[in-house]
Coordinates of C-alpha atoms and ligand atoms in Angstrom, one line a residue:
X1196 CA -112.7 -5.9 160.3
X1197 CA -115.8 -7.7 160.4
X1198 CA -118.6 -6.5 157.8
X1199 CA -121.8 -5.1 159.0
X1200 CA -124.5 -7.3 157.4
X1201 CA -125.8 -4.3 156.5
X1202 CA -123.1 -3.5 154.1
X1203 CA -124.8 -5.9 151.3
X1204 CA -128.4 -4.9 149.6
X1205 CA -130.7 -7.2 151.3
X1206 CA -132.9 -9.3 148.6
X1207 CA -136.2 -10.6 149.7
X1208 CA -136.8 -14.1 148.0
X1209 CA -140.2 -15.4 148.5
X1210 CA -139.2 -19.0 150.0
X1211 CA -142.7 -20.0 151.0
X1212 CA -142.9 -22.2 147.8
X1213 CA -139.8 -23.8 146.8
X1214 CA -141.5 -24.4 143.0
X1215 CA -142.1 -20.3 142.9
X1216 CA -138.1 -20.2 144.0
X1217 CA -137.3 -22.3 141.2
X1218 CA -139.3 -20.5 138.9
X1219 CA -137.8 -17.6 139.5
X1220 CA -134.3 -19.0 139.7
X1221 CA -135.5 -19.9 135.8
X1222 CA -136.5 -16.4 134.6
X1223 CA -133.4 -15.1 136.1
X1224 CA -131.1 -17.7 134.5
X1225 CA -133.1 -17.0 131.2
X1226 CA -132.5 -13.2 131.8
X1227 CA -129.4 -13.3 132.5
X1228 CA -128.7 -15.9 129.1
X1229 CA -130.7 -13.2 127.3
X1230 CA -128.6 -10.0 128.4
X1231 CA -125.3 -12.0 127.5
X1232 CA -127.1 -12.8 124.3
X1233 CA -127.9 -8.9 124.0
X1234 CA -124.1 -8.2 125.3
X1235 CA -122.5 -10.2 122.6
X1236 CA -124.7 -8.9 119.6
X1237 CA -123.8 -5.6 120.6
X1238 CA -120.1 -6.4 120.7
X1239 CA -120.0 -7.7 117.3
X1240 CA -122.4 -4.9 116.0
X1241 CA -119.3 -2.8 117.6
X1242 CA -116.4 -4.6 115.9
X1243 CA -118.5 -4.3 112.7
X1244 CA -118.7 -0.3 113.4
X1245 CA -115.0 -0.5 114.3
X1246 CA -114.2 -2.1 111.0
X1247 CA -116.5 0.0 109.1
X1248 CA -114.6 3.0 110.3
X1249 CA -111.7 1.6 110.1
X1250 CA -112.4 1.2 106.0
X1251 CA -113.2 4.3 105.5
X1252 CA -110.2 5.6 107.3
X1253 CA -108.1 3.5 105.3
X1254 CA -109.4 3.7 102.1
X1255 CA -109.6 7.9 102.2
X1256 CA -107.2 9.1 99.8
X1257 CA -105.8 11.6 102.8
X1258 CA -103.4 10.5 105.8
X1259 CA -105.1 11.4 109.1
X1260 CA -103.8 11.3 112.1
X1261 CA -105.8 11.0 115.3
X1262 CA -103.5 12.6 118.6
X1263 CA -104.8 13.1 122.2
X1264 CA -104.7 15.9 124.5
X1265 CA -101.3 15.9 125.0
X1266 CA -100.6 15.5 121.3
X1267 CA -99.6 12.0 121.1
X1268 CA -101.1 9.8 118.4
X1269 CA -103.4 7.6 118.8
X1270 CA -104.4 6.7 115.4
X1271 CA -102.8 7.0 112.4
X1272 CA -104.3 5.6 109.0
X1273 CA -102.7 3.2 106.0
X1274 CA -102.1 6.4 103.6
X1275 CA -100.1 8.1 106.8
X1276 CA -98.1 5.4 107.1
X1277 CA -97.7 5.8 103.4
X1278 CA -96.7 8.8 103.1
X1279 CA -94.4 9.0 106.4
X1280 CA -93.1 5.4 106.0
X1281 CA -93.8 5.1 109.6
X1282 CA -96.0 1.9 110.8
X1283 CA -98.9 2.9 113.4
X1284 CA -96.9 0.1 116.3
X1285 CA -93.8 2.8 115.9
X1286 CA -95.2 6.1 116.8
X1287 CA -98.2 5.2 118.7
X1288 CA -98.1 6.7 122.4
X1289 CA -95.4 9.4 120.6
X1290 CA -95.2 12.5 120.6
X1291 CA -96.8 14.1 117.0
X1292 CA -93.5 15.3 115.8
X1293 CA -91.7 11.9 115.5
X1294 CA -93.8 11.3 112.9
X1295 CA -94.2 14.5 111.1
X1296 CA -90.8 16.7 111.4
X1297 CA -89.3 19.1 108.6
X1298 CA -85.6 19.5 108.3
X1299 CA -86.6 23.2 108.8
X1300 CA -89.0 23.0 111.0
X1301 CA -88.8 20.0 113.7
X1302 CA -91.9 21.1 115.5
X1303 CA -93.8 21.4 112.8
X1304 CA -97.4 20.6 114.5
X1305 CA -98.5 23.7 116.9
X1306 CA -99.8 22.0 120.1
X1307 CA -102.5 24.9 120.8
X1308 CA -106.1 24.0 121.0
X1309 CA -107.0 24.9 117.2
X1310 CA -110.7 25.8 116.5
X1311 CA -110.7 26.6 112.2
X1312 CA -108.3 24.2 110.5
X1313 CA -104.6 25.8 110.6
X1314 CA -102.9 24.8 107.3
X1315 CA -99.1 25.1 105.9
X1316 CA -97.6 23.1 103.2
X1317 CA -94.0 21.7 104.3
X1318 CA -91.5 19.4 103.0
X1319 CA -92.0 16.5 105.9
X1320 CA -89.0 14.1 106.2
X1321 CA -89.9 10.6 106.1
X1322 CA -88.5 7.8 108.0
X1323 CA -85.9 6.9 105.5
X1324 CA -85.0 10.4 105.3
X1325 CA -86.0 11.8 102.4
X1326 CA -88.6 15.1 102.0
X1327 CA -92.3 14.1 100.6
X1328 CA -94.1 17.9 99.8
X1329 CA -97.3 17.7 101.9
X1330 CA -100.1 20.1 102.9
X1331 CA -100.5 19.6 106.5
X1332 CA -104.1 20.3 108.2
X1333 CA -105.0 20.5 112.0
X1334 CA -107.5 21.1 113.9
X1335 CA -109.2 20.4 117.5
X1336 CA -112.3 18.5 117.9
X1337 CA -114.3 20.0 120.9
X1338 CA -116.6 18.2 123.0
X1339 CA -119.8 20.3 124.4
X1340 CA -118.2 21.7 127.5
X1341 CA -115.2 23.2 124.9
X1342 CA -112.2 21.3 126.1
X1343 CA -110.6 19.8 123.3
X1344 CA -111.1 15.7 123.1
X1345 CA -108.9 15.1 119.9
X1346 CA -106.7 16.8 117.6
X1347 CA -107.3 15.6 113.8
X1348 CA -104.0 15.8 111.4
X1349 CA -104.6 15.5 107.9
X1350 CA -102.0 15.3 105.0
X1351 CA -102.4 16.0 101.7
X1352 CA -99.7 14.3 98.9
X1353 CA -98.6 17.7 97.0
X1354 CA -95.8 15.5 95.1
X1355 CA -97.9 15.3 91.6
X1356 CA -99.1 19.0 92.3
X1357 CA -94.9 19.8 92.7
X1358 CA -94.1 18.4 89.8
X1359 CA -96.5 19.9 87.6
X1360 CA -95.2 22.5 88.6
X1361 CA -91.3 21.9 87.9
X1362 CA -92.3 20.5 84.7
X1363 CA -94.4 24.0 83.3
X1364 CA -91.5 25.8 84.8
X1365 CA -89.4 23.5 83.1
X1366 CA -90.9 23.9 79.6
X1367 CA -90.4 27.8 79.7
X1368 CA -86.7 27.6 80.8
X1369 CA -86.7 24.8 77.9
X1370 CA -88.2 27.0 74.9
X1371 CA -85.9 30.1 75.5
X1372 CA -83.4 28.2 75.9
X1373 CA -84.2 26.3 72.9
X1374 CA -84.6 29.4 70.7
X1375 CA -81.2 30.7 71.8
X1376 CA -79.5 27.4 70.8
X1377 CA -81.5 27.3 67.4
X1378 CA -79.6 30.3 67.0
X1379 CA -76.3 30.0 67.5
X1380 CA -76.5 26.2 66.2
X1381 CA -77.9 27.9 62.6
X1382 CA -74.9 30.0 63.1
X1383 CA -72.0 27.6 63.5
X1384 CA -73.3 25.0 61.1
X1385 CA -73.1 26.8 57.7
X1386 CA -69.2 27.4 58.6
X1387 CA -68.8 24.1 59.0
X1388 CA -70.3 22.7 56.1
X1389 CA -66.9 24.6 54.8
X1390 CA -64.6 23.9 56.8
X1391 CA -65.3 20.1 56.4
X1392 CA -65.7 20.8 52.4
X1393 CA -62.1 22.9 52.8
X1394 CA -60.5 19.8 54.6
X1395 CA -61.7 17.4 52.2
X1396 CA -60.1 19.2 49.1
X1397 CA -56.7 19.0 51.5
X1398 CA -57.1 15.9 51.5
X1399 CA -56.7 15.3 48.0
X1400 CA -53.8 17.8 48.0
X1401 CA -51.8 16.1 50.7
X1402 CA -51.5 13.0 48.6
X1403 CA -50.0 10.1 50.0
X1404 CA -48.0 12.1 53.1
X1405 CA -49.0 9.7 55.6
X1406 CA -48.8 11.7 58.2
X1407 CA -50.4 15.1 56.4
X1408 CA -53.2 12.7 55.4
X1409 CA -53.7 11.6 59.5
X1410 CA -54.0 15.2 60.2
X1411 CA -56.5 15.8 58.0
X1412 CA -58.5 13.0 58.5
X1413 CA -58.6 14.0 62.1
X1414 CA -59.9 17.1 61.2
X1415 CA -62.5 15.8 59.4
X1416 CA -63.6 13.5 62.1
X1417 CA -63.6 16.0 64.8
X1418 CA -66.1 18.0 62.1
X1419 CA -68.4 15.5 62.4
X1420 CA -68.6 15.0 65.6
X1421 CA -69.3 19.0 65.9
X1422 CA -72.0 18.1 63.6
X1423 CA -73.6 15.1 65.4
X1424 CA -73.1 17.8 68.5
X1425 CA -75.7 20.2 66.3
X1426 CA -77.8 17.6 65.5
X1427 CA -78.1 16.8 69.2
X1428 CA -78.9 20.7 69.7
X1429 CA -81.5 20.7 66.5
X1430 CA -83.8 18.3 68.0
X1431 CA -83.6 19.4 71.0
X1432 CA -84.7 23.2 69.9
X1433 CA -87.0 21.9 67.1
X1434 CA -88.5 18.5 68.7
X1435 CA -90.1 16.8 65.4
X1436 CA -94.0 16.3 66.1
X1437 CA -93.9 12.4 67.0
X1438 CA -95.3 10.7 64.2
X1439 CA -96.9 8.1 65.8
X1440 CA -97.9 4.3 64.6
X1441 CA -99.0 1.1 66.7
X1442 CA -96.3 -0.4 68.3
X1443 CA -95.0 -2.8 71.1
X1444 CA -92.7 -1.3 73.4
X1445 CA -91.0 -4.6 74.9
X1446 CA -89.9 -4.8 71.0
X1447 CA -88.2 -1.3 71.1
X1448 CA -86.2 -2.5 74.5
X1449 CA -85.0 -5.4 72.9
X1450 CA -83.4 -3.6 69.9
X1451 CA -81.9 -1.6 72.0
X1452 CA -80.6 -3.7 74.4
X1453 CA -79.3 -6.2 71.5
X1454 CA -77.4 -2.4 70.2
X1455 CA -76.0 -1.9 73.4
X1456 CA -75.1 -5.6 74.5
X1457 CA -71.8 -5.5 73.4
X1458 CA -70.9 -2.3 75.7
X1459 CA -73.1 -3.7 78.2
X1460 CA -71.1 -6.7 78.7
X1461 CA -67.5 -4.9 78.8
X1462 CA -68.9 -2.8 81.6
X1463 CA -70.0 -5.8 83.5
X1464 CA -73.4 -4.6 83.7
X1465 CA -76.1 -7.7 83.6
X1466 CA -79.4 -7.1 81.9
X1467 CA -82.6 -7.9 83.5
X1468 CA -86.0 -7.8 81.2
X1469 CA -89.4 -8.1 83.0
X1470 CA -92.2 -8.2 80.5
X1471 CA -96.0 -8.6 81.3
X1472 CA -97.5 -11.5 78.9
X1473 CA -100.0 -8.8 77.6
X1474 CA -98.4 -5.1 76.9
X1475 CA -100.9 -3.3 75.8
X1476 CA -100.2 -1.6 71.9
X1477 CA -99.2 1.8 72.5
X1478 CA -99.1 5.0 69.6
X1479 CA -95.5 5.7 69.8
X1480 CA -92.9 7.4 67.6
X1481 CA -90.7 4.2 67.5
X1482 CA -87.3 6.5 66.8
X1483 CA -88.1 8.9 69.5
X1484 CA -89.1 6.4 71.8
X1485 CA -85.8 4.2 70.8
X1486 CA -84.0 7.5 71.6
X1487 CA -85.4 8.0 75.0
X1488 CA -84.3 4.5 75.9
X1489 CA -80.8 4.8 74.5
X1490 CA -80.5 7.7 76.8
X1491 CA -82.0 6.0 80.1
X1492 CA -79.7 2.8 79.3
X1493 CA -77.0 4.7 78.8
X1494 CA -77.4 7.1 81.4
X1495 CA -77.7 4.0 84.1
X1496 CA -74.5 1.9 82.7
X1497 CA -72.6 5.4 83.1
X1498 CA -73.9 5.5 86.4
X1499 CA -72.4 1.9 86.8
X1500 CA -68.7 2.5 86.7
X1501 CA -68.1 -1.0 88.2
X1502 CA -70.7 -3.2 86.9
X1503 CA -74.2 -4.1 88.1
X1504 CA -77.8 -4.7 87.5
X1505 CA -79.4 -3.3 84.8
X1506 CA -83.8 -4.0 85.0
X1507 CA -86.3 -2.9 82.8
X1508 CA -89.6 -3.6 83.3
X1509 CA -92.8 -2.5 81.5
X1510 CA -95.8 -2.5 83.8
X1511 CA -100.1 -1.4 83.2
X1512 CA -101.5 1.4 85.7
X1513 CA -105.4 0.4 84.6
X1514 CA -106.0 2.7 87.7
X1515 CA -104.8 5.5 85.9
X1516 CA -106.7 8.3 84.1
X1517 CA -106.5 7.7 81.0
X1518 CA -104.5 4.1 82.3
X1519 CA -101.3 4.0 81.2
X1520 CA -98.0 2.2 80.3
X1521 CA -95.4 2.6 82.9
X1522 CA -91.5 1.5 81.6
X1523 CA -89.1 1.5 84.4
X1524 CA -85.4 1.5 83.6
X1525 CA -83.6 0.7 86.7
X1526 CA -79.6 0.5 87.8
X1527 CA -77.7 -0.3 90.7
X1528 CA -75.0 2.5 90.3
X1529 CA -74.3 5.1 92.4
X1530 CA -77.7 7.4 92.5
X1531 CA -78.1 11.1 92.0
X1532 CA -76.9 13.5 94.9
X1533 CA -80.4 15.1 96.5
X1534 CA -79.0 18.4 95.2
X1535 CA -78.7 17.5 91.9
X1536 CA -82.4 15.8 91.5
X1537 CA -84.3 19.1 90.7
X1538 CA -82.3 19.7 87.8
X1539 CA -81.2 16.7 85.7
X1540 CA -84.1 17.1 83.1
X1541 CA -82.8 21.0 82.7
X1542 CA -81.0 21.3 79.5
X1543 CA -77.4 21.4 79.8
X1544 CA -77.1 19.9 83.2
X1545 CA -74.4 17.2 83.2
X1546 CA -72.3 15.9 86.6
X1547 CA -70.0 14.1 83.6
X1548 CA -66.9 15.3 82.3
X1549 CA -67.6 14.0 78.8
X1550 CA -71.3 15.0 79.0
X1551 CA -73.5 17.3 77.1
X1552 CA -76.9 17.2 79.6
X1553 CA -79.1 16.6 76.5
X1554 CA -79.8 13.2 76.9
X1555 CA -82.7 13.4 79.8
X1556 CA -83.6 16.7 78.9
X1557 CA -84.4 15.4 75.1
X1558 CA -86.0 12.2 76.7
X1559 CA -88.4 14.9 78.8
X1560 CA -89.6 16.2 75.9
X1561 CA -90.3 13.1 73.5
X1562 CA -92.1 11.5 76.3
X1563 CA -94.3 14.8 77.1
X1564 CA -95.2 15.2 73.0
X1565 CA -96.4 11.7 73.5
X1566 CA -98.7 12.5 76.4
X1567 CA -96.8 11.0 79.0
X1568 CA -94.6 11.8 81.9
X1569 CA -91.2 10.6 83.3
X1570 CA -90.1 10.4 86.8
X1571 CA -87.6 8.5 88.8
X1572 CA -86.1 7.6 92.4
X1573 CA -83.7 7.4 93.7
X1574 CA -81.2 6.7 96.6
X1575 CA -77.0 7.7 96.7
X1576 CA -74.6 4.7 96.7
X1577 CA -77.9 2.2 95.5
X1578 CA -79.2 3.1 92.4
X1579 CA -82.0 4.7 90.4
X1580 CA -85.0 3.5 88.7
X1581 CA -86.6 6.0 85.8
X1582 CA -90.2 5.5 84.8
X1583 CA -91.5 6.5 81.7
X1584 CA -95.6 6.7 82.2
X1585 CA -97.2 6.7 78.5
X1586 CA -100.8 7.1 78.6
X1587 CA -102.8 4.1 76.5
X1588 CA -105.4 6.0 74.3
X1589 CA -109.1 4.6 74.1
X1590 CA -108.5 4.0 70.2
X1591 CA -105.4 1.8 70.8
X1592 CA -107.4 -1.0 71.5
X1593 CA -106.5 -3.9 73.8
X1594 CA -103.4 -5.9 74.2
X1595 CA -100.8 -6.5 71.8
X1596 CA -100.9 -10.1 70.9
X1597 CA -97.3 -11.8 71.4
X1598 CA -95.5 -14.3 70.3
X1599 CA -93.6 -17.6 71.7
X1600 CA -94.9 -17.9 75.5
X1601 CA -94.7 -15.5 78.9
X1602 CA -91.9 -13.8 79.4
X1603 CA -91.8 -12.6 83.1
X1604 CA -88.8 -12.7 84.8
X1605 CA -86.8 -12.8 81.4
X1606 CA -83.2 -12.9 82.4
X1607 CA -81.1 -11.6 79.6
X1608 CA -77.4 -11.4 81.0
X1609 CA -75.2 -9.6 79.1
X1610 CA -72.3 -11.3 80.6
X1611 CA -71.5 -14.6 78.8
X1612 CA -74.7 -14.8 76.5
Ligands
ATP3186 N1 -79.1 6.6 86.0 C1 -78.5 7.7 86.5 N2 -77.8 7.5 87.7 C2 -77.1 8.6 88.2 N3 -77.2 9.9 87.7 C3 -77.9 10.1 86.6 C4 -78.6 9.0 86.0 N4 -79.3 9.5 84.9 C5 -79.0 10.8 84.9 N5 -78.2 11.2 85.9 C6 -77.7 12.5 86.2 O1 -78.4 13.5 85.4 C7 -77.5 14.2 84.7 C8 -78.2 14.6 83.3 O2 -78.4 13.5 82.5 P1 -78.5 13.7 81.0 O3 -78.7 12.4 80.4 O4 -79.5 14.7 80.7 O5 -77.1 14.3 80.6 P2 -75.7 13.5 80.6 O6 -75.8 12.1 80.6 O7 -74.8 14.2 81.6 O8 -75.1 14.0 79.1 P3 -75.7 13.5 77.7 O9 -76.8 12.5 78.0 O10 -76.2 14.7 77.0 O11 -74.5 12.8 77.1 C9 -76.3 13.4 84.5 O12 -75.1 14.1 84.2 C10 -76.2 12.7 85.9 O13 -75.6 13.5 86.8
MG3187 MG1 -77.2 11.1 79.3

């Protein structure tokens, strides 16, 4: 269909002077240069915005999550995908819940319009799988009419917060328990100490009856394992106050290591040592700290029954308040069941047959008299790294100085060396 001619807005160009027409022509062209110019400074002062907002979203130490009205997300920050493992590209346009499900709960974001923040902490499953503790906010954001434009979801990382709190509960199961073993420990050692007295007078008696004297020397030897058993038990109910003195941790994995290499090397387990070129000196207690990594070593080459990689690495958190040393003995053995994670520092906990549970339980303890922490990860059928964080004091100075040259990437192999 043919247009009207009245369809179009009619413009009235003076054409009397064709100079005036091309003077206008001009100041429109120059108009029209000057709004583009306008355009594009306000697109860049918008990407600059964008980024700006962007930054701070990032760089909050909460996850937020931005969904719609239907309660698909729209925006999700770096700390979110963090947290939830989950990349912005994968969930955008998704429905909340894919990102933010509990194995109890798979709905776990009401979809209601929410006017005062609704909270609930919850054990949110990540991508991988496993559970990160988080306090979960929500709330709507209104526009002036009161129809809801935006839903805000913000999560708060109660993993530090959890384990505070395992660790004070911890230390009270740890000091009863520790009395009552005190106890009976007192109890079976004086006996002992005549029994094994006893044996060794029928000893002499049994003369040279080869077999008698087998016996007995059994006896004997099973005594003192009893009493290496008690002395396990007496530092574990009476931890000795560290007594601490400057000292370079790198130099306390190596003597261990060098103990260990021989049973190391039957197991088929490789040794990998990562050292920063500066460690900084730390205060340490250099037999309890040796003891704690004779149990984490020995702990991962158990977990090893077939061989594998063994890493330790020593690593600075300057972040950290106060910053802090962080060793991390890592294996590639066969993990620790989810079930059994919450209670392998308890005393007494042992999956082994041979085992007496002491070993982590003791490390707990030597680490926490030195003002640290431990913690680890990790994942069935691949492995599990321990860290040890040990806090560096202001008074111990800068780093240790080292000799002979960087030592990153340090392969030590226990096999063949
Ligand atoms: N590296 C590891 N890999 C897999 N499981 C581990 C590892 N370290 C510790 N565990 C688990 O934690 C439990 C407790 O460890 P802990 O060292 O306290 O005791 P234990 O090794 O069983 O006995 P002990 O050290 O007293 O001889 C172990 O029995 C095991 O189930
Ligand atoms: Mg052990």
């Amino acid at each position: 269909m043919a247009r009207d001619s009245t369809d179009y807005p009619s413009l009235s160009v003076p054409t009397r002077d064709p100079g005036e027409l091309e003077k206008i022509l001009l100041q429109l062209a120059e108009e029209i240069d000057e709004l583009q110019r306008q355009k594009e400074k306000l697109g860049q002062e918008l990407e600059l915005q964008k980024a700006l907002l962007w930054s701070i979203l990032n760089n909050i130490p909460e996850g937020i999550i931005l969904l719609d009205d239907q309660g698909r997300i729209v925006i999700m920050n770096r700390r979110a995908e963090v947290m939830l493992q989950y990349t912005i590209q994968e969930v955008l346009g998704k429905p909340v819940n894919t990102a933010l499900a509990s194995k109890k709960n798979p709905r776990l974001v009401v979809q209601k319009v929410i006017k005062r923040p609704w909270v609930r902490e919850a054990m949110v499953m990540r991508k991988d799988g496993s559970e990160i503790p988080l306090r979960v906010k929500l709330w709507s954001v209104l526009d002036e009419d009161g129809k809801e434009t935006t839903k805000v979801v913000c999560l708060e990382d109660l993993t530090r917060s959890h384990e505070l709190t395992q660790h004070s509960m911890r230390n009270e199961r740890l000091s009863s328990l520790g009395e009552l073993s005190m106890g009976i420990a007192h109890e079976i050692r004086n006996p002992l100490a005549g029994i094994r007295i006893t044996a060794q007078a029928l000893e002499e008696e049994v003369g040279s009856n080869p077999l008698a004297r087998e016996y007995v020397s059994r006896i004997i030897s099973e005594i003192d394992r009893l009493n290496e058993l008690l002395k396990s038990f007496f530092s574990f109910a009476k931890p000795q106050k560290p007594a601490l003195v400057p000292c370079r941790l790198e130099e306390l994995v190596r003597e261990v290591i060098f103990i260990l290499e021989g049973e190391l090397r039957e197991r088929g387990v490789e040794v990998e040592m990562h050292f920063p070129a500066e460690v900084p000196q730390l205060m340490l207690d250099t037999g309890q700290m040796k003891q704690v990594l004779f149990n984490l070593v020995i702990n991962a080459m158990q977990a090893m029954a077939h061989g594998g990689t063994l890493r330790i690495g020593i690593s600075s958190n300057t972040e950290a308040r106060p910053p802090e040393v962080i060793l991390s003995v890592a294996d590639t053995g066969k993990g620790i069941n989810p079930e059994h994670r919450s209670k392998i520092f308890d005393p007494f906990f042992t999956t082994k047959a041979k085992g007496l549970g002491l070993g982590l339980s003791i490390s707990h303890r030597i680490v926490q008299a030195h003002g640290g922490r431990m913690s680890f990860q990790s994942e069935v059928g691949k492995g599990t790294t321990f860290h040890v964080h040990l806090p560096v004091k202001k008074d111990e100075g800068g780093p240790a100085p080292r000799e002979g040259e960087e030592n990153r990437g340090e392969h030590l192999a226990s096999n063949g060396l």
